[in-house]
Amino acid sequence: MSSFLTSSFMSNIFGGLAQGVIYSLVALSLVIIWQSTHVLNFAQGAMAMFATYVGMTQIDRGLNYWWCVIISVLVGMAFGGITERVLIRPLYGKPEINPIVVMVGFLGVIEAATTAIWTSTSRNIAAPFSQIYFKADGKLVLLSPFIIFQIILAVVIMMLVAALFRFTRLGLQLRASALAPEVARLLGVRVSRMLTIGWMLSAGVGSIAAVILASGSFGLFPTNMDGVFVAGFIAAAVGGLDSPVGAIAGGLIIGLTEQFVLAYWSPSVAPLGGMIVLVAVLMVRPHGLFTRSVSRRV
Amino acid sequence: MHWLRGLRHQETTLTRLISVAALTALALAVTFILPPVANSQLAGGAAITIVILGLSWLIGWSGQISLGNSGFMAVGAYAAGIWAHHHDTTPLIFTFALATVIGGLSGLVVAIPSTRLRGPYLAGMTLAFSAAVTPLAQNFSSVTGGEGGIFFNTLTTPAWFQHFFSGADATINANAQWTADLAVVTAGLMFFIMANLFHSRTGRAMRLVRDNDVAAELMGVHLSRTRTIAFVIAASFAGLGGALYSLINATVRPETFPLTLSITLLTLMVLGGIGTLSGAVLGGIVYSFSSNLVSHINSLTGVNPASNLGANMQGIIFGVLLILTMLFAPRGIAGLGIKLVKLRNSRAVLASDENVN
């Protein structure tokens, strides 16, 4: 058993899953926004990175790690809500290029401003879990307490989001406003408030992903979410932008693919692995794996 | 002035040729006045103009949102750079043609899976492409020179051009201006080609596909072929622009083509005016002198250019400009210009109506 755990195959599985849950969270946050407002938020990664900077640098002031995590998520949620109100609200009903361009511009502003405030030097955020790998029979298993924490936290967040949408009144209102805004409004749901809440929720989930990424060996720097955002988008597109389950599955698929490309070919071509999966999936199912096939309205 | 307006209305290939030639000649005349530093900036702006022409064609006329044009630029630049590094006696025009063709081919590779996608899916897919290109270039470092890139020098100023210059810095000044003139002429040529493409059969089909793809299909337009052609043309423009840009800097390196370059290209295109030819030129001019503009703003606001904020001022200003333009003037500078002309014309019509009465 232990030789199985220390095999290179299993270590790739562990590495792929650890990376995959981060992609799943980013993909999930993209799907939440897409479902409610039909905007692909290109600044999602940068917004989460900024919130993480605000929250996690409080460690320098002697604050406890967990309080910093909570501050990061709250700042992220507030940031998401304000962004929807100020930048996205004027663009509903405009051509689909308009919100894309605005969010690409916002991405540029956030990254430049973050570099201006905190410099581009990478920081280490010390998580209260060891990053040292476990050993079995004197050989390394590519799992550390931190990686286990990372996977568990991600799964808990996913389950919380699922429970919110499935079992609460707020979740029902959110789903109703996404599915049929007119009907929901007639039935007394405050749809515009739901859109803002959707953005806040999404930004909160994104912030968790950024916090996990920054606490690991990757570190925190102004462009640290760029690659993760691209992978998260690929994951969401593979799963189908309308499907939260698809987003999570897509994240794991992309994480594992990148890990195996990295291990058996070269680290620098790992992003290419995700792209090849995306192309293959979209050739067969242009709307992703997990969406019911939709015919486009004419 | 009436004969001029009449000329505009019956725009033909000949009138286009005359106006582009006049504009290019004007730009060439300007290079004789500008200092060498400004000439180098102008050369970069001309290369970027070529890229924006392609981007504007792709986004504005065919309605396909691409964030991958910095990737196409990198492909063209590496094609030209690798060739020029090994065969430095090749005529420049051949190197340019090679970059254009290889750039176009990379566009074809991206277009085959991408033209089935719409809107944000397409934008994300092309973003993933431009994110994958530079790591790929670094991976094959024996050919591409890895992180350090490739150096080459093919832009040699001919002897007859050197004669215009004298004094201590004659060679440097001659080189800067020769580079700028070459870039301006290339940009003028590509502008002329794009102006004709806009009004060609393909261009009209492209707009119909953008506005109503069902109607286009009913009229016999092949949808995916038209969308693929749009991509290939945009990518070959980007390839040429990228090659020109690198030849000006005499080096190709991965860090010349970061992900933020796609944002810069998009900003310049939106600022100039999506889907307009004049917008692409305006975008190129803004790019040329953006560093002057930023340092001017820095000195106005009293920000130390060596400080952290000063170094990132350009990114902040470009992003804010992109957001503000899209929110308040989505048609850009060219759009504002067109609006002003229309307003004046309608006033003129009103005035002439009053005269009749």
XYZ file of C-alpha atoms in Angstrom:
655
model
C 0.000 0.000 0.000
C 2.676 2.443 0.990
C 4.628 1.773 -2.198
C 1.451 2.652 -4.069
C 1.135 5.921 -2.121
C 4.710 6.908 -2.909
C 4.532 5.944 -6.602
C 4.977 8.750 -9.118
C 1.481 8.091 -10.427
C -0.117 8.768 -7.043
C 2.026 11.821 -6.390
C 0.798 13.264 -9.691
C -2.779 12.515 -8.659
C -2.268 14.348 -5.352
C -0.564 17.295 -7.045
C -3.254 17.472 -9.716
C -6.074 17.398 -7.175
C -4.458 20.060 -4.996
C -4.106 22.371 -8.002
C -7.474 21.253 -9.369
C -9.498 22.377 -6.347
C -8.119 25.914 -6.759
C -9.175 25.885 -10.419
C -12.566 24.488 -9.376
C -13.132 27.377 -6.963
C -12.184 29.966 -9.604
C -14.370 28.204 -12.171
C -17.245 28.073 -9.678
C -16.932 31.797 -8.995
C -17.003 32.495 -12.749
C -20.076 30.299 -13.186
C -21.984 32.069 -10.372
C -21.485 35.432 -12.107
C -22.199 34.000 -15.538
C -25.454 32.442 -14.380
C -26.752 35.607 -12.763
C -25.556 38.340 -15.114
C -24.150 36.663 -18.268
C -20.830 38.429 -17.863
C -17.509 36.621 -18.025
C -15.527 38.469 -15.395
C -11.983 38.822 -16.709
C -10.973 40.682 -13.545
C -12.099 37.829 -11.266
C -8.577 36.647 -10.497
C -7.204 40.146 -10.010
C -10.077 41.156 -7.712
C -9.445 38.096 -5.533
C -5.706 38.814 -5.525
C -6.350 42.391 -4.378
C -8.666 41.248 -1.587
C -6.014 38.750 -0.467
C -3.411 41.522 -0.340
C -5.690 43.690 1.811
C -6.538 40.822 4.151
C -3.366 38.790 4.409
C -0.975 41.717 4.845
C -2.728 42.273 8.193
C -0.516 39.401 9.387
C 2.277 42.006 9.412
C 0.277 43.847 12.080
C 0.195 40.745 14.229
C -3.287 39.586 13.347
C -4.107 35.878 13.510
C -4.069 33.921 10.189
C -7.751 33.031 10.386
C -8.862 36.612 11.002
C -6.864 37.595 7.921
C -8.660 34.944 5.875
C -12.025 36.277 7.032
C -11.006 39.879 6.254
C -9.841 38.783 2.760
C -13.170 37.132 2.017
C -15.218 40.068 3.360
C -13.124 42.600 1.423
C -13.493 40.436 -1.673
C -17.283 40.300 -1.274
C -17.574 44.053 -0.781
C -15.314 44.617 -3.794
C -17.498 42.296 -5.896
C -20.708 44.059 -4.888
C -19.300 47.523 -5.580
C -17.927 46.388 -8.953
C -21.346 45.126 -10.012
C -23.071 48.352 -8.919
C -20.581 50.775 -10.439
C -19.032 49.099 -13.493
C -21.414 46.381 -14.625
C -24.867 47.845 -13.904
C -24.642 50.534 -16.639
C -23.792 47.832 -19.191
C -26.793 45.502 -18.957
C -28.447 45.234 -22.362
C -25.373 46.557 -24.169
C -23.426 44.457 -26.733
C -21.551 41.603 -25.080
C -18.158 43.113 -25.916
C -18.760 46.091 -23.606
C -18.589 44.285 -20.230
C -15.659 42.180 -21.491
C -13.673 45.291 -22.405
C -14.565 47.042 -19.143
C -13.483 44.068 -17.036
C -10.250 43.660 -19.028
C -9.542 47.326 -18.299
C -10.370 46.773 -14.620
C -7.908 43.854 -14.570
C -5.188 46.212 -15.812
C -6.052 48.879 -13.214
C -6.114 46.427 -10.280
C -2.797 44.792 -11.165
C -1.037 48.119 -11.744
C -2.488 49.617 -8.554
C -1.529 46.541 -6.495
C 2.037 46.704 -7.808
C 2.094 50.414 -6.991
C 0.951 49.800 -3.403
C 2.694 46.535 -2.460
C 5.469 46.196 -5.142
C 5.818 43.159 -7.369
C 7.994 41.240 -4.907
C 6.504 37.871 -3.976
C 5.464 37.412 -0.316
C 5.131 34.247 1.679
C 1.986 33.929 3.762
C 2.660 31.490 6.601
C -0.333 29.199 6.999
C -0.760 27.376 10.333
C -0.119 24.043 8.566
C 3.176 22.446 7.682
C 4.178 22.325 4.020
C 6.501 19.361 4.646
C 5.465 16.199 2.827
C 4.439 13.059 4.696
C 6.657 10.004 4.571
C 5.767 6.351 4.227
C 8.523 3.729 4.645
C 11.120 6.467 4.372
C 9.802 7.619 0.976
C 7.920 10.823 0.253
C 4.177 10.916 -0.283
C 3.358 14.139 -2.116
C 0.819 15.199 0.481
C 1.434 17.719 3.241
C -0.855 18.883 6.053
C -1.279 22.117 4.099
C -2.375 20.311 0.919
C -4.928 18.313 2.912
C -6.188 21.546 4.493
C -6.356 23.138 1.031
C -8.454 20.301 -0.398
C -10.776 20.131 2.639
C -11.326 23.913 2.716
C -12.159 23.953 -0.993
C -14.597 21.071 -0.654
C -16.299 22.717 2.362
C -16.707 25.982 0.422
C -18.171 24.120 -2.555
C -20.640 22.305 -0.298
C -21.625 25.572 1.408
C -22.300 27.193 -1.957
C -24.288 24.156 -3.109
C -26.330 24.161 0.125
C -26.959 27.895 -0.204
C -28.349 27.507 -3.703
C -30.232 24.304 -2.959
C -31.768 24.720 0.486
C -32.119 28.396 1.387
C -34.668 31.030 0.500
C -31.875 33.307 -0.745
C -30.598 30.531 -3.001
C -34.045 30.043 -4.485
C -34.346 33.774 -5.141
C -30.891 33.810 -6.745
C -31.786 30.898 -9.010
C -35.151 32.432 -9.895
C -33.600 35.780 -10.867
C -31.019 34.033 -13.029
C -33.522 31.767 -14.756
C -36.488 34.111 -15.266
C -35.820 37.663 -14.055
C -39.195 38.996 -15.231
C -41.221 36.309 -13.465
C -39.067 36.583 -10.353
C -39.653 40.332 -10.258
C -43.400 39.808 -10.598
C -43.307 37.405 -7.664
C -41.623 39.988 -5.471
C -37.950 39.011 -5.744
C -35.702 42.069 -5.791
C -33.783 40.969 -8.867
C -31.272 43.826 -8.966
C -30.311 43.112 -5.355
C -29.921 39.423 -6.275
C -27.468 40.342 -9.055
C -25.330 42.256 -6.562
C -25.480 39.355 -4.092
C -24.464 36.973 -6.888
C -21.375 39.072 -7.568
C -20.541 39.267 -3.861
C -20.873 35.510 -3.491
C -18.719 34.897 -6.529
C -16.015 37.301 -5.374
C -16.020 35.625 -1.947
C -15.435 32.194 -3.484
C -12.704 33.658 -5.702
C -11.009 35.193 -2.661
C -10.830 31.785 -0.959
C -9.038 30.437 -4.031
C -6.574 33.338 -3.930
C -5.974 32.907 -0.195
C -5.202 29.197 -0.648
C -2.886 29.936 -3.562
C -1.046 32.683 -1.667
C -0.657 30.565 1.486
C 1.012 27.729 -0.429
C 4.440 27.593 -1.998
C 3.271 29.793 -4.876
C 3.260 32.964 -2.789
C 1.431 36.247 -3.182
C 2.357 38.667 -5.984
C 0.279 41.009 -8.176
C 0.022 38.668 -11.167
C -0.227 35.399 -9.219
C -3.847 34.818 -10.250
C -3.293 35.358 -14.012
C -2.450 31.768 -14.867
C -5.005 30.472 -12.356
C -7.698 32.643 -13.909
C -6.938 31.312 -17.398
C -6.986 27.718 -16.087
C -10.185 28.438 -14.119
C -11.835 29.844 -17.224
C -10.780 26.788 -19.234
C -12.228 24.608 -16.460
C -15.516 26.512 -16.500
C -15.716 26.293 -20.299
C -14.925 22.560 -20.254
C -17.688 21.978 -17.708
C -20.063 24.442 -19.311
C -20.414 28.038 -18.102
C -23.959 27.319 -16.896
C -23.106 24.400 -14.644
C -21.625 24.675 -11.116
C -21.080 20.899 -11.026
C -19.360 21.165 -14.398
C -17.109 23.925 -13.060
C -15.911 21.740 -10.186
C -15.394 18.690 -12.406
C -13.702 20.865 -15.041
C -11.299 22.258 -12.451
C -10.240 18.788 -11.367
C -9.850 17.632 -14.987
C -7.654 20.627 -15.855
C -5.617 20.320 -12.643
C -4.874 16.650 -13.274
C -4.127 17.218 -16.977
C -1.661 20.013 -16.229
C 0.028 17.932 -13.531
C 0.560 14.971 -15.882
C 1.790 17.187 -18.755
C 4.138 18.863 -16.278
C 5.452 15.546 -14.996
C 5.852 13.718 -18.293
C 6.764 16.547 -20.655
C 7.841 19.948 -19.307
C 6.588 22.457 -16.731
C 6.517 25.337 -19.206
C 4.068 23.607 -21.542
C 1.608 22.685 -18.756
C -0.844 25.479 -19.719
C -0.946 23.952 -23.195
C -2.354 20.697 -21.769
C -5.445 22.498 -20.477
C -5.915 24.210 -23.803
C -5.791 20.935 -25.716
C -8.468 19.487 -23.400
C -10.585 22.591 -23.985
C -10.260 22.359 -27.768
C -11.087 18.652 -27.720
C -14.169 19.164 -25.523
C -15.456 22.157 -27.461
C -15.089 20.326 -30.779
C -17.467 17.673 -29.490
C -19.708 19.771 -27.221
C -19.464 23.530 -27.924
C -21.322 24.381 -24.700
C -19.242 22.213 -22.390
C -19.584 18.775 -20.880
C -22.239 19.347 -18.245
C -24.807 21.588 -19.892
C -27.977 20.238 -21.367
C -27.662 20.844 -25.086
C -29.310 24.132 -25.980
C -30.360 25.260 -29.388
C -29.507 28.874 -30.034
C -32.513 31.143 -30.386
C -32.772 32.751 -33.822
C -14.852 72.141 -50.532
C -17.885 70.633 -52.266
C -15.852 68.701 -54.800
C -13.951 67.100 -51.900
C -17.132 65.877 -50.256
C -18.275 64.525 -53.608
C -15.014 62.595 -53.873
C -15.649 61.034 -50.476
C -19.028 59.746 -51.480
C -17.768 57.769 -54.448
C -14.863 56.204 -52.638
C -12.937 53.983 -55.040
C -9.652 52.116 -54.867
C -8.004 55.061 -56.625
C -9.265 57.719 -54.195
C -8.245 55.460 -51.317
C -4.780 55.064 -52.821
C -4.422 58.827 -53.211
C -5.536 59.622 -49.659
C -3.385 56.891 -48.074
C -0.361 57.993 -50.139
C -0.935 61.593 -49.073
C -1.192 60.612 -45.394
C 1.939 58.443 -45.626
C 3.847 61.259 -47.331
C 2.762 63.616 -44.562
C 3.961 61.173 -41.900
C 7.275 60.780 -43.742
C 7.689 64.556 -43.820
C 7.060 64.657 -40.072
C 9.927 62.190 -39.474
C 12.345 64.799 -40.874
C 11.280 67.248 -38.166
C 11.041 64.921 -35.170
C 14.057 64.246 -32.935
C 15.551 60.710 -33.151
C 13.907 59.547 -29.898
C 10.466 60.552 -31.152
C 11.220 58.814 -34.455
C 11.903 55.535 -32.651
C 8.621 55.938 -30.768
C 6.818 56.665 -34.015
C 8.248 53.467 -35.534
C 6.832 51.418 -32.639
C 3.488 53.159 -33.030
C 3.394 52.326 -36.754
C 3.993 48.637 -35.965
C 1.222 48.693 -33.350
C -1.083 50.427 -35.866
C -0.756 47.396 -38.155
C -1.731 45.076 -35.285
C -4.711 47.263 -34.307
C -5.913 47.355 -37.934
C -6.187 43.562 -37.783
C -7.782 43.589 -34.335
C -10.317 46.209 -35.364
C -11.192 44.133 -38.415
C -11.629 41.029 -36.285
C -13.590 42.558 -33.386
C -15.292 45.484 -35.098
C -16.182 43.983 -38.472
C -16.498 40.267 -37.882
C -17.784 40.599 -34.297
C -15.365 38.036 -32.857
C -13.794 39.126 -29.581
C -10.133 38.126 -29.468
C -7.630 38.625 -26.661
C -5.075 36.512 -28.531
C -3.555 39.047 -30.888
C -0.484 39.524 -28.702
C 0.060 35.792 -29.228
C -0.123 36.206 -33.007
C 2.327 39.105 -32.684
C 4.729 36.825 -30.811
C 4.441 34.136 -33.494
C 5.239 36.616 -36.276
C 8.074 38.158 -34.290
C 9.678 34.790 -33.553
C 9.290 33.682 -37.188
C 11.052 36.840 -38.375
C 13.605 36.774 -35.564
C 14.653 33.146 -35.998
C 14.936 33.571 -39.770
C 16.839 36.873 -39.572
C 19.169 35.436 -36.942
C 20.302 32.638 -39.254
C 20.038 34.355 -42.648
C 20.967 37.980 -42.063
C 21.436 38.705 -45.766
C 17.808 37.987 -46.640
C 15.990 41.006 -48.115
C 13.802 42.591 -45.465
C 10.671 42.241 -47.558
C 11.073 38.470 -47.534
C 11.402 38.389 -43.730
C 8.232 40.486 -43.450
C 6.359 38.243 -45.862
C 7.447 35.193 -43.877
C 6.212 36.722 -40.606
C 2.890 37.618 -42.233
C 2.377 34.104 -43.582
C 3.419 32.306 -40.364
C 1.262 34.709 -38.325
C -1.676 33.942 -40.608
C -1.084 30.199 -40.236
C -1.149 30.505 -36.438
C -4.442 32.361 -36.872
C -5.756 29.426 -38.894
C -4.730 26.964 -36.166
C -6.544 29.016 -33.512
C -9.541 29.714 -35.765
C -10.403 26.093 -36.536
C -11.587 25.315 -32.986
C -12.447 28.916 -32.094
C -14.848 30.009 -34.808
C -17.422 27.620 -33.364
C -17.402 29.687 -30.175
C -19.274 32.855 -29.354
C -18.523 35.968 -27.316
C -16.931 35.306 -23.939
C -16.038 31.680 -24.784
C -14.040 32.954 -27.742
C -12.442 35.741 -25.710
C -11.332 33.264 -23.040
C -10.081 30.746 -25.574
C -7.930 33.311 -27.366
C -6.685 34.585 -24.000
C -5.584 31.040 -23.187
C -3.763 30.935 -26.534
C -1.809 34.125 -25.895
C -1.013 32.877 -22.373
C 0.393 29.627 -23.813
C 2.545 31.096 -26.607
C 5.362 32.659 -24.584
C 5.905 29.659 -22.247
C 6.044 27.510 -25.371
C 8.694 29.799 -26.864
C 10.718 29.551 -23.655
C 10.444 25.775 -23.732
C 12.231 25.449 -27.087
C 15.110 27.610 -25.949
C 17.648 26.118 -28.387
C 15.703 27.777 -31.241
C 14.122 30.766 -29.519
C 16.925 31.719 -27.125
C 14.710 31.116 -24.076
C 14.375 33.947 -21.564
C 17.117 36.082 -23.131
C 15.616 35.901 -26.621
C 17.327 36.366 -29.970
C 19.306 39.355 -31.111
C 19.624 40.291 -34.754
C 20.255 43.386 -36.766
C 18.767 43.583 -40.230
C 17.619 47.176 -40.397
C 20.716 48.642 -42.042
C 20.363 52.177 -43.283
C 21.326 52.423 -46.984
C 24.210 54.704 -47.917
C 22.100 57.148 -49.943
C 19.907 57.823 -46.919
C 22.923 58.502 -44.707
C 23.859 61.443 -46.973
C 20.974 63.484 -45.585
C 22.679 63.570 -42.226
C 25.843 65.196 -40.942
C 27.346 66.001 -37.580
C 28.398 63.931 -34.604
C 25.370 61.645 -34.293
C 24.741 61.321 -38.030
C 24.650 57.506 -38.052
C 22.338 57.217 -35.051
C 19.980 59.902 -36.358
C 19.934 58.329 -39.824
C 19.169 54.892 -38.364
C 16.312 56.168 -36.197
C 14.719 58.003 -39.079
C 15.234 55.197 -41.589
C 13.526 52.794 -39.165
C 10.629 55.209 -38.657
C 10.229 55.804 -42.407
C 10.266 52.095 -43.129
C 7.652 51.427 -40.443
C 5.459 54.298 -41.656
C 5.548 53.067 -45.259
C 4.716 49.510 -44.171
C 1.850 50.775 -42.012
C 0.596 52.900 -44.925
C 0.633 49.889 -47.224
C -1.244 47.743 -44.701
C -3.730 50.579 -44.112
C -4.415 50.660 -47.847
C -4.907 46.879 -47.966
C -7.247 46.992 -44.965
C -9.220 49.919 -46.403
C -9.867 47.827 -49.500
C -10.683 44.742 -47.419
C -13.270 46.725 -45.435
C -15.115 47.551 -48.652
C -14.548 44.227 -50.371
C -17.064 41.421 -50.857
C -15.480 39.585 -47.896
C -15.748 42.709 -45.762
C -19.430 43.123 -46.508
C -20.089 39.436 -45.878
C -18.199 39.784 -42.588
C -20.442 42.588 -41.379
C -23.563 40.668 -42.330
C -22.300 37.622 -40.404
C -21.696 39.886 -37.403
C -25.121 41.552 -37.513
C -27.319 38.656 -38.570
C -25.734 35.294 -39.210
C -28.993 33.632 -40.242
C -29.601 36.204 -42.969
C -25.995 35.824 -44.065
C -26.350 32.072 -44.371
C -29.588 32.469 -46.335
C -27.759 34.717 -48.776
C -25.145 32.045 -49.367
C -22.379 33.273 -47.060
C -20.397 30.382 -45.612
C -20.380 31.257 -41.888
C -17.436 29.358 -40.464
C -15.306 30.017 -43.562
C -15.979 33.763 -43.299
C -15.143 33.761 -39.588
C -11.959 31.780 -40.239
C -10.882 34.229 -42.956
C -11.381 37.099 -40.490
C -9.084 35.356 -38.003
C -6.385 34.543 -40.550
C -6.286 38.119 -41.850
C -6.179 39.597 -38.328
C -3.436 37.151 -37.330
C -1.309 37.906 -40.381
C -1.572 41.651 -39.654
C -0.583 40.923 -36.041
C 2.299 38.711 -37.240
C 3.655 41.458 -39.488
C 3.188 44.084 -36.768
C 4.965 41.895 -34.240
C 7.854 41.231 -36.633
C 8.216 44.931 -37.423
C 8.096 45.754 -33.711
C 10.873 43.266 -32.955
C 13.011 44.285 -35.920
C 12.847 47.869 -34.675
C 14.084 46.715 -31.263
C 16.565 44.278 -32.926
C 15.538 41.577 -30.444
C 12.735 39.060 -29.802
C 12.133 38.074 -26.185
C 9.219 36.475 -24.342
C 8.793 39.476 -22.059
C 7.967 41.712 -25.029
C 4.661 39.851 -25.349
C 3.119 39.632 -21.870
C -0.571 39.037 -21.270
C -0.963 42.742 -20.566
C -0.032 43.496 -24.188
C -3.454 42.166 -25.209
C -5.001 44.668 -22.774
C -2.909 47.485 -24.241
C -3.963 46.541 -27.787
C -7.622 46.407 -26.762
C -7.358 49.787 -25.004
C -5.786 51.447 -28.028
C -8.375 49.972 -30.373
C -11.334 50.988 -28.189
C -9.833 54.426 -27.582
C -9.360 55.038 -31.307
C -12.730 53.583 -32.255
C -13.750 49.962 -32.763
C -14.069 48.943 -36.405
C -12.698 52.161 -37.891
C -9.537 52.628 -39.944
C -8.804 56.070 -38.543
C -9.241 54.635 -35.038
C -6.353 52.230 -35.641
C -4.072 55.100 -36.669
C -5.189 57.189 -33.673
C -4.474 54.192 -31.426
C -0.995 53.877 -32.929
C -0.295 57.579 -32.374
C -1.478 57.326 -28.759
C 0.821 54.323 -28.282
C 3.811 56.186 -29.771
C 3.595 59.024 -27.360
C 1.976 57.328 -24.366
C 5.223 57.360 -22.388
C 5.529 61.135 -22.917
C 1.889 61.505 -21.886
C 2.429 59.440 -18.738
C 5.540 61.349 -17.701
C 3.636 64.583 -18.316
C 0.818 63.399 -16.056
C 3.382 62.307 -13.474
C 4.932 65.769 -13.434
C 1.507 67.447 -13.339
C 0.405 65.425 -10.323
C 3.822 65.602 -8.692
C 4.324 61.830 -8.671
C 7.953 60.744 -8.637
C 8.424 58.706 -11.853
C 11.000 56.487 -10.111
C 8.556 55.660 -7.309
C 6.349 52.589 -7.283
C 3.276 54.572 -8.242
C 5.088 56.409 -11.026
C 6.341 53.156 -12.550
C 2.805 51.751 -12.639
C 1.099 54.944 -13.746
C 0.859 53.789 -17.364
C -1.037 50.600 -16.430
C -3.446 52.535 -14.224
C -4.075 55.261 -16.802
C -4.579 52.770 -19.675
C -7.032 50.687 -17.638
C -9.013 53.706 -16.449
C -9.100 55.103 -20.005
C -10.405 51.770 -21.314
C -13.191 51.651 -18.712
C -14.194 55.303 -19.151
C -14.205 55.061 -22.955
C -16.381 51.956 -22.916
C -18.811 53.434 -20.377
C -19.178 56.921 -21.823
C -17.986 56.944 -25.458
C -18.067 53.318 -26.678
C -17.237 54.360 -30.247
C -13.952 55.990 -29.256
C -12.273 59.108 -30.629
C -13.175 58.262 -34.231
C -16.803 57.777 -33.167
C -16.844 61.201 -31.521
C -15.383 62.673 -34.716
C -18.054 61.043 -36.877
C -20.741 62.306 -34.494
C -19.401 65.872 -34.768
C -19.323 65.719 -38.585
C -22.887 64.377 -38.688
C -24.038 67.074 -36.290
C -22.471 69.772 -38.481
C -23.931 68.274 -41.646
C -27.417 68.127 -40.154
C -27.028 71.751 -39.033
C -25.955 72.645 -42.589
C -28.997 70.862 -44.019
C -31.255 72.706 -41.570
C -29.662 76.006 -42.541
C -30.120 75.369 -46.269
C -33.742 74.394 -45.633
C -34.262 77.728 -43.928
C -32.713 79.502 -46.904
C -35.162 77.793 -49.269
C -38.061 78.834 -47.125
